């Protein structure tokens, strides 16, 4: 378990680590950079660096948390990566099913495998399922997500690297938008963000603007036309506790 400084969650939980790149949004994968760093620091969990690894011993962690947490599952991996066995995904779901006091946010770029496994999984209301959509080329991921039995469905449009016109937001509860940060971030145009916000308004979908990104993301901030947008899905139970002082520990 690790506290997170991601604006839309509280904790991260990584029952798998490592991944392989699948689309343009992966170009400057934060998890890859972090995994290499953690390996260099000698963390046993990251001895394989960014190579996909299954961590059976991480499965019990949510049972040890007190209170009710909002948890980003696999910030350092993709649970629906083709090399994660379905049996292990079922184990992760079982833990989430048995800890209904916590809300879990699962995010994938493998929307086709997600739908393929959908009927095998127990979608309790505390599991929010999301797909990443960074540009038009991968827009079809939302159609796979829509077909799943997840009770709360969301899109993470981050890093947004192109316009996303005419998104089909039917049966979608929440959209997060954010720009890329790092040393050579690809720019995000304000008109793309405003267009997604307008689409959310039209379809009554919660809109969360995470950040502009850029080489100095703190300075660029997260105001959109002078306002912050921290909307959450209606089924959410309480506001997210945001701490500016916690580091992203894995
Ligand atoms: S899917 Fe996610 S974790 Fe995997 S390489 Fe792409 S950005 Fe990184």
PDB file of C-alpha atoms and ligand atoms in Angstrom:
ATOM      1  CA  UNK A   1       0.000   0.000   0.000  1.00  0.00           C
ATOM      2  CA  UNK A   2       1.190   3.484  -0.708  1.00  0.00           C
ATOM      3  CA  UNK A   3      -0.237   6.933  -0.274  1.00  0.00           C
ATOM      4  CA  UNK A   4      -0.660   8.618  -3.597  1.00  0.00           C
ATOM      5  CA  UNK A   5      -0.333  12.192  -4.801  1.00  0.00           C
ATOM      6  CA  UNK A   6      -2.546  11.435  -7.795  1.00  0.00           C
ATOM      7  CA  UNK A   7      -5.379  13.977  -7.527  1.00  0.00           C
ATOM      8  CA  UNK A   8      -8.248  11.496  -8.018  1.00  0.00           C
ATOM      9  CA  UNK A   9      -7.267   8.771  -5.580  1.00  0.00           C
ATOM     10  CA  UNK A  10      -5.846   8.200  -2.075  1.00  0.00           C
ATOM     11  CA  UNK A  11      -3.765   5.026  -2.170  1.00  0.00           C
ATOM     12  CA  UNK A  12      -2.146   2.770  -4.689  1.00  0.00           C
ATOM     13  CA  UNK A  13      -2.125  -1.030  -4.548  1.00  0.00           C
ATOM     14  CA  UNK A  14       0.020  -3.014  -6.959  1.00  0.00           C
ATOM     15  CA  UNK A  15      -0.708  -6.759  -7.035  1.00  0.00           C
ATOM     16  CA  UNK A  16       1.157  -6.798 -10.353  1.00  0.00           C
ATOM     17  CA  UNK A  17       4.055  -4.615 -11.473  1.00  0.00           C
ATOM     18  CA  UNK A  18       5.610  -4.045 -14.889  1.00  0.00           C
ATOM     19  CA  UNK A  19       4.052  -3.766 -18.307  1.00  0.00           C
ATOM     20  CA  UNK A  20       4.731  -3.357 -22.044  1.00  0.00           C
ATOM     21  CA  UNK A  21       3.852  -0.397 -24.206  1.00  0.00           C
ATOM     22  CA  UNK A  22       0.721  -0.657 -26.282  1.00  0.00           C
ATOM     23  CA  UNK A  23      -0.173   2.789 -27.659  1.00  0.00           C
ATOM     24  CA  UNK A  24       1.052   6.377 -27.968  1.00  0.00           C
ATOM     25  CA  UNK A  25      -0.035   7.242 -24.427  1.00  0.00           C
ATOM     26  CA  UNK A  26       2.649   4.867 -23.128  1.00  0.00           C
ATOM     27  CA  UNK A  27       5.534   6.811 -24.675  1.00  0.00           C
ATOM     28  CA  UNK A  28       6.744   8.416 -21.432  1.00  0.00           C
ATOM     29  CA  UNK A  29       5.249   5.824 -19.068  1.00  0.00           C
ATOM     30  CA  UNK A  30       5.650   7.048 -15.505  1.00  0.00           C
ATOM     31  CA  UNK A  31       5.492   3.500 -14.131  1.00  0.00           C
ATOM     32  CA  UNK A  32       8.457   2.461 -16.281  1.00  0.00           C
ATOM     33  CA  UNK A  33      10.613   5.319 -15.006  1.00  0.00           C
ATOM     34  CA  UNK A  34       9.569   4.638 -11.402  1.00  0.00           C
ATOM     35  CA  UNK A  35      10.131   0.883 -11.686  1.00  0.00           C
ATOM     36  CA  UNK A  36      13.684   1.417 -12.943  1.00  0.00           C
ATOM     37  CA  UNK A  37      14.328   3.860 -10.132  1.00  0.00           C
ATOM     38  CA  UNK A  38      12.944   1.497  -7.488  1.00  0.00           C
ATOM     39  CA  UNK A  39      15.037  -1.346  -8.882  1.00  0.00           C
ATOM     40  CA  UNK A  40      18.137   0.837  -8.643  1.00  0.00           C
ATOM     41  CA  UNK A  41      17.181   1.626  -5.042  1.00  0.00           C
ATOM     42  CA  UNK A  42      17.198  -2.112  -4.327  1.00  0.00           C
ATOM     43  CA  UNK A  43      13.465  -2.650  -3.679  1.00  0.00           C
ATOM     44  CA  UNK A  44      12.864  -6.371  -3.861  1.00  0.00           C
ATOM     45  CA  UNK A  45       9.415  -5.967  -5.404  1.00  0.00           C
ATOM     46  CA  UNK A  46      11.084  -4.257  -8.376  1.00  0.00           C
ATOM     47  CA  UNK A  47      14.056  -6.574  -8.832  1.00  0.00           C
ATOM     48  CA  UNK A  48      12.758  -7.290 -12.350  1.00  0.00           C
ATOM     49  CA  UNK A  49      12.433  -3.601 -13.129  1.00  0.00           C
ATOM     50  CA  UNK A  50       9.531  -3.002 -15.488  1.00  0.00           C
ATOM     51  CA  UNK A  51       9.151  -6.657 -16.523  1.00  0.00           C
ATOM     52  CA  UNK A  52       5.687  -7.924 -15.713  1.00  0.00           C
ATOM     53  CA  UNK A  53       5.588  -9.603 -12.300  1.00  0.00           C
ATOM     54  CA  UNK A  54       2.752 -11.130 -10.271  1.00  0.00           C
ATOM     55  CA  UNK A  55       2.779 -10.457  -6.524  1.00  0.00           C
ATOM     56  CA  UNK A  56       0.643 -13.035  -4.720  1.00  0.00           C
ATOM     57  CA  UNK A  57       1.966 -11.652  -1.422  1.00  0.00           C
ATOM     58  CA  UNK A  58       0.347  -8.264  -2.155  1.00  0.00           C
ATOM     59  CA  UNK A  59      -3.148  -9.751  -2.267  1.00  0.00           C
ATOM     60  CA  UNK A  60      -3.766  -9.500   1.481  1.00  0.00           C
ATOM     61  CA  UNK A  61      -2.779  -5.851   1.807  1.00  0.00           C
ATOM     62  CA  UNK A  62      -6.283  -4.286   1.527  1.00  0.00           C
ATOM     63  CA  UNK A  63      -7.457  -6.354   4.512  1.00  0.00           C
ATOM     64  CA  UNK A  64      -4.972  -4.472   6.686  1.00  0.00           C
ATOM     65  CA  UNK A  65      -6.245  -0.953   5.878  1.00  0.00           C
ATOM     66  CA  UNK A  66      -8.346   0.747   8.503  1.00  0.00           C
ATOM     67  CA  UNK A  67     -11.394   2.767   7.569  1.00  0.00           C
ATOM     68  CA  UNK A  68     -12.540   3.239   4.028  1.00  0.00           C
ATOM     69  CA  UNK A  69     -10.024   4.012   1.295  1.00  0.00           C
ATOM     70  CA  UNK A  70     -10.122   5.038  -2.357  1.00  0.00           C
ATOM     71  CA  UNK A  71      -7.525   2.928  -4.101  1.00  0.00           C
ATOM     72  CA  UNK A  72      -5.926   3.075  -7.542  1.00  0.00           C
ATOM     73  CA  UNK A  73      -5.223  -0.559  -8.462  1.00  0.00           C
ATOM     74  CA  UNK A  74      -2.003  -1.141 -10.386  1.00  0.00           C
ATOM     75  CA  UNK A  75      -0.554   2.313 -10.775  1.00  0.00           C
ATOM     76  CA  UNK A  76       2.638   0.454 -11.775  1.00  0.00           C
ATOM     77  CA  UNK A  77       1.152  -1.996 -14.256  1.00  0.00           C
ATOM     78  CA  UNK A  78      -1.963  -2.940 -16.251  1.00  0.00           C
ATOM     79  CA  UNK A  79      -4.106  -5.617 -14.607  1.00  0.00           C
ATOM     80  CA  UNK A  80      -5.472  -6.717 -17.998  1.00  0.00           C
ATOM     81  CA  UNK A  81      -2.065  -7.182 -19.598  1.00  0.00           C
ATOM     82  CA  UNK A  82      -2.132 -10.360 -21.701  1.00  0.00           C
ATOM     83  CA  UNK A  83       0.479 -12.013 -19.476  1.00  0.00           C
ATOM     84  CA  UNK A  84      -1.552 -11.644 -16.282  1.00  0.00           C
ATOM     85  CA  UNK A  85      -3.442 -14.942 -15.935  1.00  0.00           C
ATOM     86  CA  UNK A  86      -7.208 -14.688 -15.624  1.00  0.00           C
ATOM     87  CA  UNK A  87      -6.999 -16.735 -12.423  1.00  0.00           C
ATOM     88  CA  UNK A  88      -4.858 -14.050 -10.836  1.00  0.00           C
ATOM     89  CA  UNK A  89      -7.197 -11.265 -11.995  1.00  0.00           C
ATOM     90  CA  UNK A  90     -10.003 -13.229 -10.335  1.00  0.00           C
ATOM     91  CA  UNK A  91      -7.990 -13.322  -7.110  1.00  0.00           C
ATOM     92  CA  UNK A  92      -7.579  -9.538  -7.235  1.00  0.00           C
ATOM     93  CA  UNK A  93     -11.333  -9.172  -7.795  1.00  0.00           C
ATOM     94  CA  UNK A  94     -12.051 -11.522  -4.905  1.00  0.00           C
ATOM     95  CA  UNK A  95     -10.057  -9.270  -2.581  1.00  0.00           C
ATOM     96  CA  UNK A  96     -11.982  -6.241  -3.858  1.00  0.00           C
ATOM     97  CA  UNK A  97     -15.284  -8.115  -3.448  1.00  0.00           C
ATOM     98  CA  UNK A  98     -14.410  -9.023   0.141  1.00  0.00           C
ATOM     99  CA  UNK A  99     -13.406  -5.486   1.145  1.00  0.00           C
ATOM    100  CA  UNK A 100     -16.510  -3.455   0.192  1.00  0.00           C
ATOM    101  CA  UNK A 101     -15.500  -0.702   2.610  1.00  0.00           C
ATOM    102  CA  UNK A 102     -12.868   0.370   0.050  1.00  0.00           C
ATOM    103  CA  UNK A 103     -13.462   1.829  -3.405  1.00  0.00           C
ATOM    104  CA  UNK A 104     -11.150   0.502  -6.118  1.00  0.00           C
ATOM    105  CA  UNK A 105     -10.257   2.303  -9.339  1.00  0.00           C
ATOM    106  CA  UNK A 106      -8.925  -0.065 -11.990  1.00  0.00           C
ATOM    107  CA  UNK A 107      -7.560   1.454 -15.204  1.00  0.00           C
ATOM    108  CA  UNK A 108      -6.501  -0.377 -18.350  1.00  0.00           C
ATOM    109  CA  UNK A 109      -5.442   0.158 -21.931  1.00  0.00           C
ATOM    110  CA  UNK A 110      -6.315  -3.495 -22.729  1.00  0.00           C
ATOM    111  CA  UNK A 111     -10.038  -2.861 -23.148  1.00  0.00           C
ATOM    112  CA  UNK A 112     -10.492  -5.849 -25.476  1.00  0.00           C
ATOM    113  CA  UNK A 113      -9.195  -8.316 -22.867  1.00  0.00           C
ATOM    114  CA  UNK A 114     -11.235  -6.561 -20.209  1.00  0.00           C
ATOM    115  CA  UNK A 115     -14.421  -7.275 -22.142  1.00  0.00           C
ATOM    116  CA  UNK A 116     -13.300 -10.809 -22.939  1.00  0.00           C
ATOM    117  CA  UNK A 117     -12.910 -11.549 -19.202  1.00  0.00           C
ATOM    118  CA  UNK A 118     -15.928  -9.515 -18.111  1.00  0.00           C
ATOM    119  CA  UNK A 119     -18.355 -12.374 -17.494  1.00  0.00           C
ATOM    120  CA  UNK A 120     -15.802 -14.210 -15.352  1.00  0.00           C
ATOM    121  CA  UNK A 121     -15.484 -11.309 -12.935  1.00  0.00           C
ATOM    122  CA  UNK A 122     -17.644 -10.319  -9.986  1.00  0.00           C
ATOM    123  CA  UNK A 123     -18.369  -6.629 -10.409  1.00  0.00           C
ATOM    124  CA  UNK A 124     -19.290  -5.434  -6.951  1.00  0.00           C
ATOM    125  CA  UNK A 125     -20.290  -1.766  -6.654  1.00  0.00           C
ATOM    126  CA  UNK A 126     -16.982  -0.778  -5.056  1.00  0.00           C
ATOM    127  CA  UNK A 127     -15.035  -1.492  -8.280  1.00  0.00           C
ATOM    128  CA  UNK A 128     -14.787   1.432 -10.700  1.00  0.00           C
ATOM    129  CA  UNK A 129     -13.472   0.381 -14.105  1.00  0.00           C
ATOM    130  CA  UNK A 130     -11.727   2.796 -16.443  1.00  0.00           C
ATOM    131  CA  UNK A 131      -9.963   2.835 -19.791  1.00  0.00           C
ATOM    132  CA  UNK A 132      -7.231   5.251 -20.891  1.00  0.00           C
ATOM    133  CA  UNK A 133      -7.947   7.190 -24.056  1.00  0.00           C
ATOM    134  CA  UNK A 134      -5.192   9.533 -25.165  1.00  0.00           C
ATOM    135  CA  UNK A 135      -6.203  10.260 -28.776  1.00  0.00           C
ATOM    136  CA  UNK A 136      -8.676   9.381 -31.515  1.00  0.00           C
ATOM    137  CA  UNK A 137      -6.823   6.215 -32.503  1.00  0.00           C
ATOM    138  CA  UNK A 138      -7.798   4.423 -29.304  1.00  0.00           C
ATOM    139  CA  UNK A 139     -11.301   5.833 -28.901  1.00  0.00           C
ATOM    140  CA  UNK A 140     -12.832   2.395 -29.439  1.00  0.00           C
ATOM    141  CA  UNK A 141     -11.698   1.435 -25.923  1.00  0.00           C
ATOM    142  CA  UNK A 142     -14.766   3.201 -24.570  1.00  0.00           C
ATOM    143  CA  UNK A 143     -17.021   0.846 -26.547  1.00  0.00           C
ATOM    144  CA  UNK A 144     -15.428  -2.217 -24.934  1.00  0.00           C
ATOM    145  CA  UNK A 145     -15.757  -0.634 -21.492  1.00  0.00           C
ATOM    146  CA  UNK A 146     -19.405   0.236 -22.060  1.00  0.00           C
ATOM    147  CA  UNK A 147     -20.207  -3.431 -22.701  1.00  0.00           C
ATOM    148  CA  UNK A 148     -18.779  -4.590 -19.371  1.00  0.00           C
ATOM    149  CA  UNK A 149     -20.813  -5.169 -16.222  1.00  0.00           C
ATOM    150  CA  UNK A 150     -18.783  -2.674 -14.151  1.00  0.00           C
ATOM    151  CA  UNK A 151     -21.124  -0.575 -12.008  1.00  0.00           C
ATOM    152  CA  UNK A 152     -19.042   2.600 -12.362  1.00  0.00           C
ATOM    153  CA  UNK A 153     -17.249   3.272 -15.640  1.00  0.00           C
ATOM    154  CA  UNK A 154     -14.734   6.005 -16.335  1.00  0.00           C
ATOM    155  CA  UNK A 155     -12.310   7.377 -18.916  1.00  0.00           C
ATOM    156  CA  UNK A 156      -8.840   8.654 -18.187  1.00  0.00           C
ATOM    157  CA  UNK A 157      -7.903  11.008 -21.030  1.00  0.00           C
ATOM    158  CA  UNK A 158      -4.335  11.433 -19.878  1.00  0.00           C
ATOM    159  CA  UNK A 159      -1.941  12.226 -21.327  1.00  0.00           C
ATOM    160  CA  UNK A 160      -4.334  13.924 -23.731  1.00  0.00           C
ATOM    161  CA  UNK A 161      -2.272  14.240 -26.913  1.00  0.00           C
ATOM    162  CA  UNK A 162      -4.988  14.960 -29.463  1.00  0.00           C
ATOM    163  CA  UNK A 163      -8.602  16.042 -29.768  1.00  0.00           C
ATOM    164  CA  UNK A 164     -11.359  13.613 -28.799  1.00  0.00           C
ATOM    165  CA  UNK A 165     -14.355  14.646 -30.837  1.00  0.00           C
ATOM    166  CA  UNK A 166     -17.749  12.999 -30.508  1.00  0.00           C
ATOM    167  CA  UNK A 167     -17.004  10.639 -27.656  1.00  0.00           C
ATOM    168  CA  UNK A 168     -19.866   8.255 -27.026  1.00  0.00           C
ATOM    169  CA  UNK A 169     -20.384   8.896 -23.316  1.00  0.00           C
ATOM    170  CA  UNK A 170     -23.525   6.841 -22.898  1.00  0.00           C
ATOM    171  CA  UNK A 171     -23.295   4.656 -19.800  1.00  0.00           C
ATOM    172  CA  UNK A 172     -20.074   6.425 -18.716  1.00  0.00           C
ATOM    173  CA  UNK A 173     -19.968   7.992 -15.239  1.00  0.00           C
ATOM    174  CA  UNK A 174     -16.772   9.966 -15.082  1.00  0.00           C
ATOM    175  CA  UNK A 175     -14.077  11.509 -17.322  1.00  0.00           C
ATOM    176  CA  UNK A 176     -10.620  12.563 -16.108  1.00  0.00           C
ATOM    177  CA  UNK A 177      -8.481  14.817 -18.330  1.00  0.00           C
ATOM    178  CA  UNK A 178      -4.818  15.646 -17.872  1.00  0.00           C
ATOM    179  CA  UNK A 179      -1.808  16.795 -19.842  1.00  0.00           C
ATOM    180  CA  UNK A 180       1.550  15.097 -20.075  1.00  0.00           C
ATOM    181  CA  UNK A 181       4.369  16.143 -17.778  1.00  0.00           C
ATOM    182  CA  UNK A 182       8.079  15.369 -17.766  1.00  0.00           C
ATOM    183  CA  UNK A 183      11.066  16.549 -19.727  1.00  0.00           C
ATOM    184  CA  UNK A 184       9.586  16.475 -23.238  1.00  0.00           C
ATOM    185  CA  UNK A 185       5.825  16.503 -22.778  1.00  0.00           C
ATOM    186  CA  UNK A 186       3.564  16.507 -25.793  1.00  0.00           C
ATOM    187  CA  UNK A 187       1.355  19.612 -25.630  1.00  0.00           C
ATOM    188  CA  UNK A 188      -2.325  19.533 -24.754  1.00  0.00           C
ATOM    189  CA  UNK A 189      -4.487  22.235 -26.314  1.00  0.00           C
ATOM    190  CA  UNK A 190      -7.044  24.060 -24.177  1.00  0.00           C
ATOM    191  CA  UNK A 191      -9.646  23.648 -26.938  1.00  0.00           C
ATOM    192  CA  UNK A 192      -9.404  19.814 -26.630  1.00  0.00           C
ATOM    193  CA  UNK A 193     -10.022  20.014 -22.880  1.00  0.00           C
ATOM    194  CA  UNK A 194     -12.911  22.451 -23.236  1.00  0.00           C
ATOM    195  CA  UNK A 195     -14.491  20.270 -25.898  1.00  0.00           C
ATOM    196  CA  UNK A 196     -14.366  17.197 -23.621  1.00  0.00           C
ATOM    197  CA  UNK A 197     -15.820  19.252 -20.769  1.00  0.00           C
ATOM    198  CA  UNK A 198     -18.658  20.366 -23.048  1.00  0.00           C
ATOM    199  CA  UNK A 199     -19.326  16.750 -24.051  1.00  0.00           C
ATOM    200  CA  UNK A 200     -19.450  15.781 -20.363  1.00  0.00           C
ATOM    201  CA  UNK A 201     -21.901  18.597 -19.662  1.00  0.00           C
ATOM    202  CA  UNK A 202     -24.106  17.537 -22.554  1.00  0.00           C
ATOM    203  CA  UNK A 203     -24.235  13.930 -21.345  1.00  0.00           C
ATOM    204  CA  UNK A 204     -24.314  14.772 -17.597  1.00  0.00           C
ATOM    205  CA  UNK A 205     -21.027  12.989 -16.962  1.00  0.00           C
ATOM    206  CA  UNK A 206     -18.768  14.031 -14.047  1.00  0.00           C
ATOM    207  CA  UNK A 207     -15.660  15.896 -15.251  1.00  0.00           C
ATOM    208  CA  UNK A 208     -12.323  15.972 -13.425  1.00  0.00           C
ATOM    209  CA  UNK A 209      -9.520  18.186 -14.697  1.00  0.00           C
ATOM    210  CA  UNK A 210      -6.328  16.804 -13.241  1.00  0.00           C
ATOM    211  CA  UNK A 211      -3.566  19.057 -14.556  1.00  0.00           C
ATOM    212  CA  UNK A 212      -2.122  20.917 -17.539  1.00  0.00           C
ATOM    213  CA  UNK A 213       1.193  19.067 -17.208  1.00  0.00           C
ATOM    214  CA  UNK A 214       4.240  20.393 -19.048  1.00  0.00           C
ATOM    215  CA  UNK A 215       7.830  20.682 -17.893  1.00  0.00           C
ATOM    216  CA  UNK A 216       6.759  22.485 -14.702  1.00  0.00           C
ATOM    217  CA  UNK A 217       3.417  20.932 -13.857  1.00  0.00           C
ATOM    218  CA  UNK A 218       3.164  22.637 -10.476  1.00  0.00           C
ATOM    219  CA  UNK A 219       3.423  26.036 -12.099  1.00  0.00           C
ATOM    220  CA  UNK A 220       1.041  25.086 -14.906  1.00  0.00           C
ATOM    221  CA  UNK A 221      -1.472  23.999 -12.266  1.00  0.00           C
ATOM    222  CA  UNK A 222      -4.968  22.668 -12.779  1.00  0.00           C
ATOM    223  CA  UNK A 223      -7.182  25.679 -13.357  1.00  0.00           C
ATOM    224  CA  UNK A 224      -9.368  25.583 -16.413  1.00  0.00           C
ATOM    225  CA  UNK A 225     -10.689  29.038 -17.269  1.00  0.00           C
ATOM    226  CA  UNK A 226      -9.984  30.030 -13.665  1.00  0.00           C
ATOM    227  CA  UNK A 227     -11.784  27.082 -12.052  1.00  0.00           C
ATOM    228  CA  UNK A 228     -10.866  23.663 -10.702  1.00  0.00           C
ATOM    229  CA  UNK A 229     -12.967  20.702 -11.738  1.00  0.00           C
ATOM    230  CA  UNK A 230     -12.935  17.894  -9.176  1.00  0.00           C
ATOM    231  CA  UNK A 231     -16.218  16.243  -9.973  1.00  0.00           C
ATOM    232  CA  UNK A 232     -16.575  12.583  -9.072  1.00  0.00           C
ATOM    233  CA  UNK A 233     -19.058   9.887 -10.146  1.00  0.00           C
ATOM    234  CA  UNK A 234     -22.424  10.279  -8.433  1.00  0.00           C
ATOM    235  CA  UNK A 235     -22.091   6.830  -6.880  1.00  0.00           C
ATOM    236  CA  UNK A 236     -19.018   8.000  -4.958  1.00  0.00           C
ATOM    237  CA  UNK A 237     -19.473   8.048  -1.218  1.00  0.00           C
ATOM    238  CA  UNK A 238     -17.259  10.898  -0.021  1.00  0.00           C
ATOM    239  CA  UNK A 239     -14.708  13.502  -1.166  1.00  0.00           C
ATOM    240  CA  UNK A 240     -11.159  12.402  -1.798  1.00  0.00           C
ATOM    241  CA  UNK A 241      -8.692  13.473   0.845  1.00  0.00           C
ATOM    242  CA  UNK A 242      -6.034  15.376  -1.071  1.00  0.00           C
ATOM    243  CA  UNK A 243      -2.650  15.747   0.495  1.00  0.00           C
ATOM    244  CA  UNK A 244       0.024  17.776  -1.214  1.00  0.00           C
ATOM    245  CA  UNK A 245       2.754  16.388   0.963  1.00  0.00           C
ATOM    246  CA  UNK A 246       2.640  12.692   0.319  1.00  0.00           C
ATOM    247  CA  UNK A 247       5.056  11.149  -2.113  1.00  0.00           C
ATOM    248  CA  UNK A 248       4.258   8.376  -4.541  1.00  0.00           C
ATOM    249  CA  UNK A 249       5.657   5.367  -2.714  1.00  0.00           C
ATOM    250  CA  UNK A 250       4.913   1.974  -4.136  1.00  0.00           C
TER     251      UNK A 250
HETATM  252  S1  LIG B   1      -0.257   0.518 -20.312  1.00  0.00           S
HETATM  253 FE1  LIG B   1       0.189   1.961 -18.647  1.00  0.00          FE
HETATM  254  S2  LIG B   1       1.708   0.924 -17.374  1.00  0.00           S
HETATM  255 FE2  LIG B   1       1.634  -0.147 -19.325  1.00  0.00          FE
HETATM  256  S3  LIG B   1       3.286   0.795 -20.532  1.00  0.00           S
HETATM  257 FE3  LIG B   1       1.369   1.856 -21.024  1.00  0.00          FE
HETATM  258  S4  LIG B   1       1.322   3.623 -19.662  1.00  0.00           S
HETATM  259 FE4  LIG B   1       2.826   2.179 -18.835  1.00  0.00          FE
END
